[in-house]
Rosetta silent file (secondary structure, phi, psi, omega in degrees, C-alpha in Angstrom):
SEQUENCE: XXXXXXXXXXXXXXXXXXXXXXXXXXXXXXXXXXXXXXXXXXXXXXXXXXXXXXXXXXXXXXXXXXXXXXXXXXXXXXXXXXXXXXXXXXXXXXXXXXXXXXXXXXXXXXXXXXXXXXXXXXXXXXXXXXXXXXXXXXXXXXXXXXXXXXXXXXXXXXXXXXXXXXXXXXXXXXXXXXXXXXXXXXXXXXXXXXXXXXXXXXXXXXXXXXXXXXXX
SCORE:     score description
SCORE:     0.000 S_00000001
   1 L     0.000  -35.249  177.555    7.684   -1.191   -1.029 S_00000001
   2 H   -65.004  -41.354  178.067    9.635   -3.107    1.615 S_00000001
   3 H   -66.161  -41.467  177.979   12.385   -3.859   -0.911 S_00000001
   4 H   -58.905  -44.081  178.566   12.388   -0.221   -2.030 S_00000001
   5 H   -62.230  -40.405 -178.877   12.831    0.876    1.582 S_00000001
   6 H   -67.267  -33.936 -175.872   15.651   -1.604    2.052 S_00000001
   7 H   -95.357   -5.538 -173.429   17.569   -0.507   -1.042 S_00000001
   8 H   -61.173  -39.486  178.514   16.898    3.243   -0.747 S_00000001
   9 H   -59.688  -43.425 -179.531   20.103    3.988    1.196 S_00000001
  10 H   -66.883  -35.078  179.012   22.164    2.293   -1.521 S_00000001
  11 H   -63.379  -50.008 -176.766   20.264    4.189   -4.203 S_00000001
  12 H   -71.472  -29.920 -179.002   20.958    7.609   -2.735 S_00000001
  13 H   -76.436  -43.686 -171.775   24.540    6.753   -1.824 S_00000001
  14 H  -105.345  -21.550 -179.855   25.652    5.119   -5.066 S_00000001
  15 H  -101.961  -54.555  178.293   23.186    6.336   -7.716 S_00000001
  16 L   -75.036  -25.129  177.467   22.144    9.816   -6.566 S_00000001
  17 L    76.791   23.302 -179.388   25.553   10.326   -4.973 S_00000001
  18 L  -149.732  108.658  179.065   24.257   12.028   -1.841 S_00000001
  19 H   -66.389  -29.960 -179.924   23.620   10.296    1.453 S_00000001
  20 H   -63.925  -28.976  178.094   21.921   13.423    2.792 S_00000001
  21 H   -67.372  -26.368  175.234   19.179   12.988    0.169 S_00000001
  22 H   -62.777  -43.439  178.972   18.375    9.644    1.811 S_00000001
  23 H   -64.147  -41.174  178.992   17.540   11.467    5.041 S_00000001
  24 H   -63.464  -48.127 -178.999   15.385   13.974    3.165 S_00000001
  25 H   -60.466  -46.868 -176.658   13.550   11.253    1.252 S_00000001
  26 H   -66.671  -40.823 -178.583   12.977    9.129    4.356 S_00000001
  27 H   -63.543  -49.028 -178.019   11.810   12.039    6.506 S_00000001
  28 H   -72.114  -28.747  175.656    9.220   13.278    4.035 S_00000001
  29 H   -65.045  -41.449  178.094    8.165    9.706    3.223 S_00000001
  30 H   -64.520  -42.981  177.241    7.410    9.106    6.900 S_00000001
  31 H   -61.670  -41.582 -176.908    5.423   12.329    7.172 S_00000001
  32 H   -65.074  -41.738 -177.843    3.523   11.436    3.994 S_00000001
  33 H   -63.958  -41.704  178.120    2.523    7.957    5.146 S_00000001
  34 H   -65.518  -44.702 -178.384    1.099    9.308    8.403 S_00000001
  35 H   -67.993  -34.290  176.616   -0.722   12.150    6.648 S_00000001
  36 H   -62.544  -42.961  178.329   -2.106    9.769    3.992 S_00000001
  37 H   -69.035  -37.754 -179.639   -3.593    7.562    6.681 S_00000001
  38 H   -65.993  -39.024 -176.893   -4.827   10.613    8.617 S_00000001
  39 H   -86.512   -6.915 -176.817   -6.546   12.113    5.541 S_00000001
  40 H   -55.267  -47.015 -179.226   -8.005    8.807    4.350 S_00000001
  41 H   -57.831  -41.451 -179.463  -11.414    9.240    6.084 S_00000001
  42 H   -66.457  -42.790  179.638  -11.882   12.689    4.509 S_00000001
  43 H   -65.885  -39.814 -178.452  -10.843   11.464    1.050 S_00000001
  44 H   -65.870  -21.938  176.754  -13.063    8.379    1.362 S_00000001
  45 H   -72.996  -25.393 -174.864  -16.066   10.663    1.960 S_00000001
  46 H  -104.232  -14.494 -179.508  -15.581   12.308   -1.434 S_00000001
  47 L  -130.251  150.583  173.901  -14.448    9.323   -3.523 S_00000001
  48 L   -77.258  172.332 -172.260  -15.638    5.736   -3.806 S_00000001
  49 H   -65.782  -36.344  177.077  -13.305    2.930   -2.809 S_00000001
  50 H   -61.998  -40.334  179.850  -12.200    2.139   -6.352 S_00000001
  51 H   -68.899  -37.917  177.870  -11.224    5.771   -6.838 S_00000001
  52 H   -64.457  -43.118 -179.620   -9.361    5.855   -3.524 S_00000001
  53 H   -66.699  -36.714  175.940   -7.422    2.703   -4.437 S_00000001
  54 H   -62.498  -43.251  178.167   -6.619    4.188   -7.837 S_00000001
  55 H   -63.412  -41.273  179.639   -5.345    7.320   -6.110 S_00000001
  56 H   -65.953  -22.125  177.610   -3.334    5.207   -3.671 S_00000001
  57 H   -93.311  -34.765 -175.183   -1.693    3.489   -6.647 S_00000001
  58 H   -74.237  -43.093 -176.954   -1.309    6.510   -8.921 S_00000001
  59 H   -61.753  -46.496  176.514    0.360    8.914   -6.465 S_00000001
  60 H   -62.098  -35.540  178.578    3.274    6.541   -5.600 S_00000001
  61 H   -63.151  -42.155  177.350    3.764    5.844   -9.306 S_00000001
  62 H   -64.963  -42.788  178.903    4.044    9.581   -9.988 S_00000001
  63 H   -61.392  -42.304  178.642    6.427    9.984   -7.032 S_00000001
  64 H   -68.242  -37.671  176.426    8.633    7.151   -8.269 S_00000001
  65 H   -62.393  -41.383  177.086    8.552    8.559  -11.791 S_00000001
  66 H   -63.646  -41.287  178.591    9.690   11.922  -10.440 S_00000001
  67 H   -61.573  -38.256  178.303   12.464   10.207   -8.488 S_00000001
  68 H   -63.020  -45.072 -177.767   13.612    8.509  -11.699 S_00000001
  69 H   -66.145  -47.983 -177.245   13.763   11.828  -13.586 S_00000001
  70 H   -70.519  -20.464  175.444   15.566   13.782  -10.876 S_00000001
  71 H   -61.944  -27.329  177.202   18.022   10.903  -10.490 S_00000001
  72 H   -95.013  -41.728 -170.115   19.374   11.925  -13.894 S_00000001
  73 H   -92.161  -39.021 -176.535   18.697   15.664  -13.968 S_00000001
  74 L  -150.254   67.161 -172.423   19.004   16.861  -10.359 S_00000001
  75 L   -64.325  -19.159 -179.424   19.916   13.967   -8.005 S_00000001
  76 L  -110.669   20.477  179.107   20.801   16.293   -5.101 S_00000001
  77 L   -77.661  116.682 -175.903   17.829   18.626   -5.382 S_00000001
  78 H   -60.842  -49.280 -173.660   16.360   18.941   -1.893 S_00000001
  79 H   -66.523  -48.066 -177.967   12.868   20.087   -2.884 S_00000001
  80 H   -65.850  -37.950  177.350   12.287   17.570   -5.671 S_00000001
  81 H   -64.103  -40.298  178.061   13.589   14.680   -3.544 S_00000001
  82 H   -63.791  -43.670  179.261   11.230   15.711   -0.725 S_00000001
  83 H   -63.223  -42.508  179.017    8.271   15.883   -3.129 S_00000001
  84 H   -62.220  -46.280  178.904    9.138   12.460   -4.562 S_00000001
  85 H   -61.642  -40.220  178.914    9.411   10.925   -1.087 S_00000001
  86 H   -64.753  -44.103 -178.991    6.123   12.478   -0.044 S_00000001
  87 H   -63.447  -42.701 -177.741    4.356   11.219   -3.166 S_00000001
  88 H   -60.237  -46.089 -172.915    5.667    7.674   -2.844 S_00000001
  89 H   -92.725  -17.112  174.480    4.524    7.199    0.737 S_00000001
  90 H   -61.550  -42.313  176.457    1.361    9.314    0.749 S_00000001
  91 H   -62.087  -35.609  177.417   -0.181    6.640   -1.462 S_00000001
  92 H   -64.093  -38.149  176.905    1.013    3.988    0.978 S_00000001
  93 H   -63.260  -42.920  176.119   -0.840    5.772    3.769 S_00000001
  94 H   -62.045  -40.023 -178.511   -4.018    5.791    1.703 S_00000001
  95 H   -66.521  -36.465  174.854   -3.541    2.129    0.921 S_00000001
  96 H   -59.360  -39.921  178.294   -3.223    1.283    4.620 S_00000001
  97 H   -66.303  -47.123 -177.092   -6.582    2.954    5.126 S_00000001
  98 H   -67.973  -33.339  178.062   -8.319    1.224    2.229 S_00000001
  99 H   -65.970  -39.398  177.859   -6.902   -2.179    3.229 S_00000001
 100 H   -62.243  -42.425  177.838   -8.353   -1.780    6.728 S_00000001
 101 H   -65.109  -41.314  179.924  -11.756   -0.961    5.225 S_00000001
 102 H   -61.923  -41.079  178.524  -11.472   -3.881    2.824 S_00000001
 103 H   -63.624  -37.946  176.046  -10.759   -6.270    5.701 S_00000001
 104 H   -63.475  -38.700  176.860  -13.872   -5.020    7.481 S_00000001
 105 H   -63.445  -38.452  179.226  -15.835   -5.718    4.277 S_00000001
 106 H   -64.604  -38.266  176.241  -14.386   -9.224    4.205 S_00000001
 107 H   -61.652  -43.632  177.054  -15.591   -9.790    7.778 S_00000001
 108 H   -61.115  -41.758  179.662  -19.090   -8.721    6.681 S_00000001
 109 H   -64.066  -39.044  177.827  -18.868  -11.070    3.697 S_00000001
 110 H   -61.755  -40.155  177.065  -17.836  -13.941    5.987 S_00000001
 111 H   -66.772  -40.373  178.487  -20.913  -13.341    8.133 S_00000001
 112 H   -63.166  -40.142 -173.739  -23.091  -13.160    5.014 S_00000001
 113 H   -83.357  -40.386 -170.820  -21.635  -16.379    3.601 S_00000001
 114 H  -118.313   -7.932  176.800  -21.120  -18.520    6.711 S_00000001
 115 L    84.668    5.578  178.519  -23.199  -16.878    9.426 S_00000001
 116 L  -132.441  150.229  175.856  -20.272  -16.032   11.734 S_00000001
 117 L  -102.193  131.218 -175.289  -18.051  -12.970   12.179 S_00000001
 118 L  -126.936   57.261 -179.093  -14.309  -13.679   12.388 S_00000001
 119 H   -59.194  -44.882 -174.449  -12.680  -10.295   12.982 S_00000001
 120 H   -61.816  -44.077 -179.575   -9.889  -11.689   15.154 S_00000001
 121 H   -66.216  -46.556 -176.845   -8.794  -14.302   12.614 S_00000001
 122 H   -61.181  -50.291 -177.091   -9.025  -11.941    9.632 S_00000001
 123 H   -74.469  -27.510  175.973   -7.079   -9.070   11.190 S_00000001
 124 H   -67.851  -40.371  177.268   -4.557  -11.419   12.852 S_00000001
 125 H   -62.948  -39.967  178.533   -3.742  -12.949    9.481 S_00000001
 126 H   -62.999  -42.791  177.654   -3.257   -9.454    8.051 S_00000001
 127 H   -62.153  -41.218  178.060   -0.849   -8.580   10.877 S_00000001
 128 H   -61.995  -41.542  179.898    1.032  -11.826   10.263 S_00000001
 129 H   -65.349  -37.517  177.889    1.311  -11.030    6.564 S_00000001
 130 H   -62.759  -44.719  178.688    2.702   -7.562    7.325 S_00000001
 131 H   -65.226  -37.921  179.644    5.394   -9.047    9.562 S_00000001
 132 H   -65.131  -43.697 -179.582    6.140  -11.701    6.928 S_00000001
 133 H   -66.909  -32.844  176.473    6.533   -9.125    4.157 S_00000001
 134 H   -63.102  -44.366  178.564    8.862   -7.069    6.369 S_00000001
 135 H   -65.627  -43.822  179.472   11.075  -10.105    6.875 S_00000001
 136 H   -66.441  -33.572  177.876   10.929  -11.045    3.204 S_00000001
 137 H   -60.850  -43.586  178.026   11.684   -7.438    2.245 S_00000001
 138 H   -64.258  -41.100  179.734   14.953   -7.561    4.189 S_00000001
 139 H   -66.312  -46.220 -177.377   15.850  -10.913    2.625 S_00000001
 140 H   -69.386  -25.742  176.314   14.965   -9.846   -0.912 S_00000001
 141 H   -61.278  -44.242  177.221   16.946   -6.620   -0.532 S_00000001
 142 H   -62.193  -44.078  177.795   20.109   -8.677   -0.166 S_00000001
 143 H   -61.917  -42.010 -178.316   19.204  -10.831   -3.161 S_00000001
 144 H   -64.057  -43.388  179.057   18.405   -7.744   -5.229 S_00000001
 145 H   -64.147  -40.392  176.751   21.720   -6.078   -4.428 S_00000001
 146 H   -62.846  -38.256 -178.753   23.617   -9.248   -5.306 S_00000001
 147 H   -66.942  -28.427 -179.879   21.717   -9.466   -8.580 S_00000001
 148 H   -81.157   -9.862 -176.630   22.788   -5.927   -9.525 S_00000001
 149 L    85.206   20.426 -177.544   26.471   -6.765   -8.964 S_00000001
 150 L   -61.944  134.239  175.873   26.753   -4.465   -5.977 S_00000001
 151 L  -119.522  119.698 -176.699   30.192   -4.407   -4.297 S_00000001
 152 L   -59.537  141.687  173.262   30.267   -2.897   -0.781 S_00000001
 153 L    55.153   41.636  179.004   32.317    0.254   -0.219 S_00000001
 154 L  -142.171  160.898  173.259   33.323    0.587   -3.857 S_00000001
 155 L   -71.704  125.510 -174.380   32.489    2.749   -6.844 S_00000001
 156 L   -85.467  146.127  177.631   29.619    0.963   -8.589 S_00000001
 157 L   -71.258  165.980  179.925   29.578    0.273  -12.301 S_00000001
 158 H   -61.986  -38.415  179.905   26.959    1.838  -14.571 S_00000001
 159 H   -67.086  -37.200  177.010   25.157   -1.506  -14.882 S_00000001
 160 H   -66.652  -42.505  177.496   25.041   -1.869  -11.083 S_00000001
 161 H   -60.878  -42.197  178.266   23.694    1.660  -10.718 S_00000001
 162 H   -66.576  -35.406  177.160   20.995    0.932  -13.295 S_00000001
 163 H   -65.267  -43.965  177.161   20.171   -2.295  -11.471 S_00000001
 164 H   -63.728  -40.420  178.066   19.787   -0.465   -8.151 S_00000001
 165 H   -60.623  -40.913  179.886   17.697    2.180   -9.924 S_00000001
 166 H   -66.929  -41.991  178.712   15.404   -0.532  -11.313 S_00000001
 167 H   -65.298  -38.838 -177.438   14.976   -2.193   -7.894 S_00000001
 168 H   -72.687  -36.620 -171.595   14.328    1.190   -6.251 S_00000001
 169 H  -117.590  -49.764 -174.247   11.919    2.545   -8.855 S_00000001
 170 H   -67.308  -46.195 -177.665   10.945    0.017  -11.513 S_00000001
 171 H   -62.426  -46.825  177.300   10.032   -2.926   -9.275 S_00000001
 172 H   -60.084  -38.641  179.296    7.695   -0.892   -6.992 S_00000001
 173 H   -61.995  -43.201 -179.956    5.919    0.599  -10.021 S_00000001
 174 H   -60.779  -45.038 -174.937    5.327   -2.883  -11.453 S_00000001
 175 H   -78.319  -28.630  172.653    3.913   -4.235   -8.201 S_00000001
 176 H   -64.191  -43.950  177.937    1.800   -1.163   -7.463 S_00000001
 177 H   -63.332  -41.468  178.779    0.235   -1.569  -10.904 S_00000001
 178 H   -63.891  -40.050  178.383   -0.246   -5.294  -10.283 S_00000001
 179 H   -59.762  -45.621 -179.415   -1.867   -4.555   -6.926 S_00000001
 180 H   -65.552  -39.569  179.088   -4.380   -2.208   -8.514 S_00000001
 181 H   -62.171  -41.228  178.747   -5.170   -4.716  -11.289 S_00000001
 182 H   -64.699  -45.870  179.351   -5.844   -7.451   -8.723 S_00000001
 183 H   -61.219  -45.361 -175.402   -8.052   -5.146   -6.665 S_00000001
 184 H   -66.217  -38.273 -173.578   -9.929   -3.896   -9.707 S_00000001
 185 H   -95.143  -25.039 -172.286  -10.580   -7.325  -11.250 S_00000001
 186 H  -110.296  -25.489 -177.459  -10.872   -9.631   -8.234 S_00000001
 187 L   -89.521  117.504 -171.274  -12.328   -7.654   -5.347 S_00000001
 188 L  -110.550    1.527 -174.503  -16.103   -7.615   -5.707 S_00000001
 189 L   -84.695   67.568  176.561  -17.316   -6.301   -2.352 S_00000001
 190 L  -157.973  170.170  177.682  -18.567   -2.936   -3.559 S_00000001
 191 H    67.471 -145.585 -175.662  -21.482   -1.382   -5.396 S_00000001
 192 H   -63.016  -36.140 -178.807  -24.816   -3.201   -5.651 S_00000001
 193 H   -65.629  -43.021  178.877  -23.361   -6.528   -4.504 S_00000001
 194 H   -66.275  -40.101  177.336  -22.002   -5.023   -1.283 S_00000001
 195 H   -60.240  -39.511  177.505  -25.299   -3.201   -0.676 S_00000001
 196 H   -61.393  -44.364  179.930  -27.106   -6.545   -1.045 S_00000001
 197 H   -60.034  -46.700 -178.290  -24.806   -8.127    1.547 S_00000001
 198 H   -66.664  -34.931  177.089  -25.394   -5.333    4.034 S_00000001
 199 H   -65.968  -41.503  178.711  -29.168   -5.470    3.487 S_00000001
 200 H   -63.789  -44.222  179.408  -29.192   -9.217    4.116 S_00000001
 201 H   -63.247  -39.759  178.513  -27.134   -8.794    7.294 S_00000001
 202 H   -64.958  -39.520  179.070  -29.455   -6.030    8.512 S_00000001
 203 H   -66.350  -41.377  177.911  -32.486   -8.230    7.844 S_00000001
 204 H   -61.936  -43.381 -179.341  -30.920  -11.145    9.704 S_00000001
 205 H   -64.261  -39.807  179.151  -30.150   -8.912   12.685 S_00000001
 206 H   -62.840  -43.410  178.822  -33.692   -7.576   12.672 S_00000001
 207 H   -66.058  -39.447  178.496  -35.134  -11.109   12.689 S_00000001
 208 H   -63.633  -42.601  178.992  -32.734  -12.162   15.449 S_00000001
 209 H   -62.972  -37.644  178.553  -33.761   -9.177   17.581 S_00000001
 210 H   -64.780  -41.511  179.439  -37.413  -10.060   17.063 S_00000001
 211 H   -65.554  -41.864  179.624  -36.830  -13.669   18.177 S_00000001
 212 H   -64.340  -39.498  178.352  -34.911  -12.528   21.247 S_00000001
 213 H   -64.546  -41.515  179.111  -37.669  -10.069   22.118 S_00000001
 214 H   -66.349  -40.094 -179.423  -40.325  -12.772   21.736 S_00000001
 215 H   -66.876  -35.426 -178.869  -38.360  -15.261   23.838 S_00000001
 216 L   -77.371    0.000    0.000  -37.874  -12.740   26.614 S_00000001
């Protein structure tokens, strides 16, 4: 997503042929990310976490697919570009919400496994990773543009346009799908196993409170 953001200006300028569509896409993408995060608690009440993560992966994929289609059929269509931008980043907002919840689950798991809670370390590492990916996104954007054969301030060849299109649309779809596969197959802190962890932690807290009460 960081690479997509970095290359989006070049996509709308040289592939869609309209710099104004970049502003439309970016504006609605920003609104969507905030609204996705804002609506996450309400959505999480009606869907389990696996379903929320699936939604957070599926909506951006649909938005990117729409962007791919309108890039050929209607690259300067205001409404469709706005819908695509909203779809791409609404899922990102949901994902920000689910990642925060997942990190809280990891803190609970750490207490269950090792007997200590390490919120500060866990969330600090996540913040560090976000800053690292932002920096890497800027670096990889330059590499990606060079790989497509991009020439600044020139009419781009068809192969360069297709390369920019792939970086803008194809690469995010691949990694969104990969993200969901990793979450689905590797993240186990849900269902009966998560309930067991929370029951054990509640029992430990109850015993600790009893000991403190007896000592006092």
